[in-house]
């Protein structure tokens, strides 16, 4: 089955890198849109697919507009390490995110995963797996994780929980280990569908 990918916004080089990363994938067609405005003008008439959005000034408006276009799954490109931008995008309806710079293989893998969710109706399974993973965390660990993902300063978290900075680092390591991930970005992919922010 052919899959449509829409690379939206960012620089011409950003859009070209998305196109190049996905060009080798069988049965994937990539359309480029210079701006969110140009994309949204055609969104209702486009085939079902994935809208790859570069985080920028109009990302929030684009994600809001895409809520009414259920046939398009938003994937957001965020600057490396910007978990706050990724969290905001997920809260506004993005199905996943990729940190920039990205490798062609990583982007292709994320796109393949999203397409598999759509083909298999796998969103429920994903949410159930995320909720199971989140259930392995104590309430205190969930509070720490939420604070870390919301990019709260370490001092604010340690003060609120009356713990030392070293204890916070131990919590962080334990949380990542319990979730089976190595980064906060990966933890966000579990925490959001796992209803940490519900």
Tab-separated table of C-alpha atoms in Angstrom:
chain	number	residue	atom	x	y	z
A	1	UNK	CA	0.000	0.000	0.000
A	2	UNK	CA	1.378	3.413	-0.993
A	3	UNK	CA	1.925	5.914	1.777
A	4	UNK	CA	1.845	9.674	1.508
A	5	UNK	CA	4.287	11.825	3.443
A	6	UNK	CA	3.915	15.602	3.526
A	7	UNK	CA	7.040	17.571	4.500
A	8	UNK	CA	5.813	20.916	5.794
A	9	UNK	CA	7.648	24.134	6.621
A	10	UNK	CA	11.209	24.656	7.727
A	11	UNK	CA	13.888	25.582	5.233
A	12	UNK	CA	14.175	24.163	1.731
A	13	UNK	CA	17.142	22.152	3.017
A	14	UNK	CA	15.001	20.726	5.865
A	15	UNK	CA	12.320	19.598	3.432
A	16	UNK	CA	14.917	18.180	1.040
A	17	UNK	CA	16.539	16.173	3.853
A	18	UNK	CA	13.160	14.650	4.748
A	19	UNK	CA	12.550	13.798	1.102
A	20	UNK	CA	16.035	12.294	0.723
A	21	UNK	CA	15.655	10.271	3.928
A	22	UNK	CA	12.438	8.684	2.713
A	23	UNK	CA	13.178	8.445	-1.026
A	24	UNK	CA	14.636	4.948	-0.751
A	25	UNK	CA	11.569	3.595	1.047
A	26	UNK	CA	9.311	1.490	-1.177
A	27	UNK	CA	5.818	2.790	-1.873
A	28	UNK	CA	6.360	6.110	-0.107
A	29	UNK	CA	5.584	9.339	-1.887
A	30	UNK	CA	6.854	12.620	-0.425
A	31	UNK	CA	5.221	15.960	-1.198
A	32	UNK	CA	6.889	19.196	-0.112
A	33	UNK	CA	5.033	22.236	1.226
A	34	UNK	CA	6.945	25.461	1.774
A	35	UNK	CA	4.664	26.613	4.572
A	36	UNK	CA	1.938	25.448	6.906
A	37	UNK	CA	-0.433	27.844	5.166
A	38	UNK	CA	0.138	26.168	1.795
A	39	UNK	CA	-0.259	22.741	3.375
A	40	UNK	CA	-3.425	23.564	5.324
A	41	UNK	CA	-5.029	25.057	2.211
A	42	UNK	CA	-4.896	21.582	0.642
A	43	UNK	CA	-5.078	19.354	3.749
A	44	UNK	CA	-8.740	18.400	3.350
A	45	UNK	CA	-8.157	17.115	-0.190
A	46	UNK	CA	-4.905	15.243	0.454
A	47	UNK	CA	-4.718	11.462	0.705
A	48	UNK	CA	-4.287	9.932	4.155
A	49	UNK	CA	-0.705	10.115	5.338
A	50	UNK	CA	1.833	11.632	7.680
A	51	UNK	CA	2.443	15.375	7.946
A	52	UNK	CA	6.089	15.891	8.928
A	53	UNK	CA	6.162	19.338	10.551
A	54	UNK	CA	9.299	21.324	11.339
A	55	UNK	CA	8.862	23.081	14.683
A	56	UNK	CA	8.519	26.773	14.082
A	57	UNK	CA	6.340	29.775	14.781
A	58	UNK	CA	3.207	28.257	13.244
A	59	UNK	CA	3.496	24.697	14.559
A	60	UNK	CA	0.826	25.206	17.228
A	61	UNK	CA	-1.661	26.609	14.718
A	62	UNK	CA	-0.909	23.802	12.273
A	63	UNK	CA	-1.394	21.084	14.894
A	64	UNK	CA	-4.646	22.710	15.997
A	65	UNK	CA	-5.896	22.825	12.405
A	66	UNK	CA	-4.910	19.192	11.832
A	67	UNK	CA	-7.186	18.001	14.646
A	68	UNK	CA	-10.049	18.254	12.159
A	69	UNK	CA	-8.089	16.295	9.529
A	70	UNK	CA	-8.076	12.844	11.119
A	71	UNK	CA	-6.649	11.300	7.944
A	72	UNK	CA	-3.330	13.105	8.539
A	73	UNK	CA	-0.994	12.019	11.347
A	74	UNK	CA	1.347	14.810	12.506
A	75	UNK	CA	5.009	13.917	13.110
A	76	UNK	CA	7.000	16.849	14.496
A	77	UNK	CA	10.703	17.561	13.971
A	78	UNK	CA	12.134	19.227	17.105
A	79	UNK	CA	15.609	20.538	17.930
A	80	UNK	CA	17.808	17.945	19.638
A	81	UNK	CA	17.262	17.840	23.385
A	82	UNK	CA	14.192	20.096	23.292
A	83	UNK	CA	11.861	17.820	25.225
A	84	UNK	CA	9.612	20.792	26.038
A	85	UNK	CA	8.872	21.370	22.331
A	86	UNK	CA	8.230	17.652	21.857
A	87	UNK	CA	5.893	17.546	24.868
A	88	UNK	CA	3.953	20.580	23.649
A	89	UNK	CA	3.610	19.025	20.199
A	90	UNK	CA	2.337	15.750	21.679
A	91	UNK	CA	-0.174	17.639	23.841
A	92	UNK	CA	-1.397	19.417	20.707
A	93	UNK	CA	-1.934	16.220	18.751
A	94	UNK	CA	1.380	15.072	17.274
A	95	UNK	CA	1.591	11.285	17.122
A	96	UNK	CA	5.375	11.259	17.537
A	97	UNK	CA	8.479	13.394	17.171
A	98	UNK	CA	11.999	13.167	15.763
A	99	UNK	CA	14.935	15.145	17.099
A	100	UNK	CA	16.987	17.140	14.598
A	101	UNK	CA	19.530	16.390	13.312
A	102	UNK	CA	18.214	12.947	12.447
A	103	UNK	CA	19.548	10.085	10.392
A	104	UNK	CA	17.672	8.827	7.352
A	105	UNK	CA	17.329	5.436	9.041
A	106	UNK	CA	15.822	6.897	12.221
A	107	UNK	CA	13.271	9.019	10.333
A	108	UNK	CA	12.343	6.052	8.131
A	109	UNK	CA	11.904	3.856	11.227
A	110	UNK	CA	9.615	6.388	12.933
A	111	UNK	CA	7.556	6.800	9.751
A	112	UNK	CA	7.282	3.001	9.383
A	113	UNK	CA	6.104	2.720	12.999
A	114	UNK	CA	3.407	5.366	12.502
A	115	UNK	CA	2.253	3.684	9.288
A	116	UNK	CA	2.090	0.340	11.112
A	117	UNK	CA	-0.071	1.913	13.841
A	118	UNK	CA	-2.427	3.220	11.172
A	119	UNK	CA	-2.539	-0.088	9.255
A	120	UNK	CA	-3.009	-2.297	12.297
A	121	UNK	CA	-5.222	0.004	14.333
A	122	UNK	CA	-2.368	-0.320	16.802
A	123	UNK	CA	-3.033	2.881	18.780
A	124	UNK	CA	-4.911	0.967	21.487
A	125	UNK	CA	-2.132	-1.603	21.812
A	126	UNK	CA	0.441	1.192	22.020
A	127	UNK	CA	-1.540	2.978	24.746
A	128	UNK	CA	-1.986	-0.246	26.715
A	129	UNK	CA	1.743	-1.035	26.519
A	130	UNK	CA	2.575	2.512	27.634
A	131	UNK	CA	0.136	2.333	30.552
A	132	UNK	CA	1.656	-1.001	31.615
A	133	UNK	CA	5.142	0.519	31.513
A	134	UNK	CA	3.981	3.553	33.504
A	135	UNK	CA	2.401	1.287	36.123
A	136	UNK	CA	5.918	0.084	37.005
A	137	UNK	CA	6.679	3.562	38.377
A	138	UNK	CA	5.787	4.693	41.879
A	139	UNK	CA	3.695	7.835	42.286
A	140	UNK	CA	6.801	9.733	43.370
A	141	UNK	CA	8.702	8.531	40.293
A	142	UNK	CA	5.816	9.717	38.115
A	143	UNK	CA	6.012	13.161	39.744
A	144	UNK	CA	9.763	13.282	39.086
A	145	UNK	CA	9.309	12.144	35.470
A	146	UNK	CA	6.596	14.709	34.847
A	147	UNK	CA	8.806	17.464	36.246
A	148	UNK	CA	11.763	16.372	34.119
A	149	UNK	CA	9.655	16.160	30.955
A	150	UNK	CA	8.137	19.575	31.644
A	151	UNK	CA	11.735	20.857	31.810
A	152	UNK	CA	11.360	22.130	35.356
A	153	UNK	CA	14.669	23.169	36.894
A	154	UNK	CA	16.260	20.467	39.044
A	155	UNK	CA	16.195	22.864	41.999
A	156	UNK	CA	12.416	23.268	41.677
A	157	UNK	CA	11.907	19.496	41.610
A	158	UNK	CA	14.250	18.828	44.540
A	159	UNK	CA	12.664	21.614	46.606
A	160	UNK	CA	9.099	20.471	45.892
A	161	UNK	CA	9.900	16.864	46.769
A	162	UNK	CA	12.377	17.713	49.538
A	163	UNK	CA	15.107	15.545	48.034
A	164	UNK	CA	18.771	16.144	47.268
A	165	UNK	CA	20.103	16.693	43.736
A	166	UNK	CA	21.836	13.301	43.987
A	167	UNK	CA	18.537	11.621	44.888
A	168	UNK	CA	16.935	13.294	41.869
A	169	UNK	CA	19.636	11.797	39.628
A	170	UNK	CA	19.032	8.379	41.179
A	171	UNK	CA	15.291	8.760	40.517
A	172	UNK	CA	16.017	9.737	36.900
A	173	UNK	CA	18.238	6.697	36.331
A	174	UNK	CA	15.744	4.365	38.017
A	175	UNK	CA	12.839	5.755	35.982
A	176	UNK	CA	14.663	5.337	32.674
A	177	UNK	CA	15.689	1.813	33.651
A	178	UNK	CA	12.147	0.882	34.722
A	179	UNK	CA	10.759	2.131	31.417
A	180	UNK	CA	13.500	0.366	29.466
A	181	UNK	CA	14.717	3.546	27.753
A	182	UNK	CA	17.942	5.535	27.691
A	183	UNK	CA	16.742	9.116	27.294
A	184	UNK	CA	13.992	11.493	28.369
A	185	UNK	CA	12.911	11.728	24.725
A	186	UNK	CA	12.258	7.982	24.731
A	187	UNK	CA	10.506	8.271	28.105
A	188	UNK	CA	8.163	10.897	26.626
A	189	UNK	CA	7.110	8.410	23.935
A	190	UNK	CA	5.889	6.163	26.760
A	191	UNK	CA	4.681	8.795	29.230
A	192	UNK	CA	2.354	10.594	26.844
A	193	UNK	CA	0.323	7.606	25.603
A	194	UNK	CA	0.700	6.173	29.131
A	195	UNK	CA	-1.460	9.086	30.348
A	196	UNK	CA	1.098	10.763	32.599
A	197	UNK	CA	-0.262	14.104	31.369
A	198	UNK	CA	-3.953	13.127	31.383
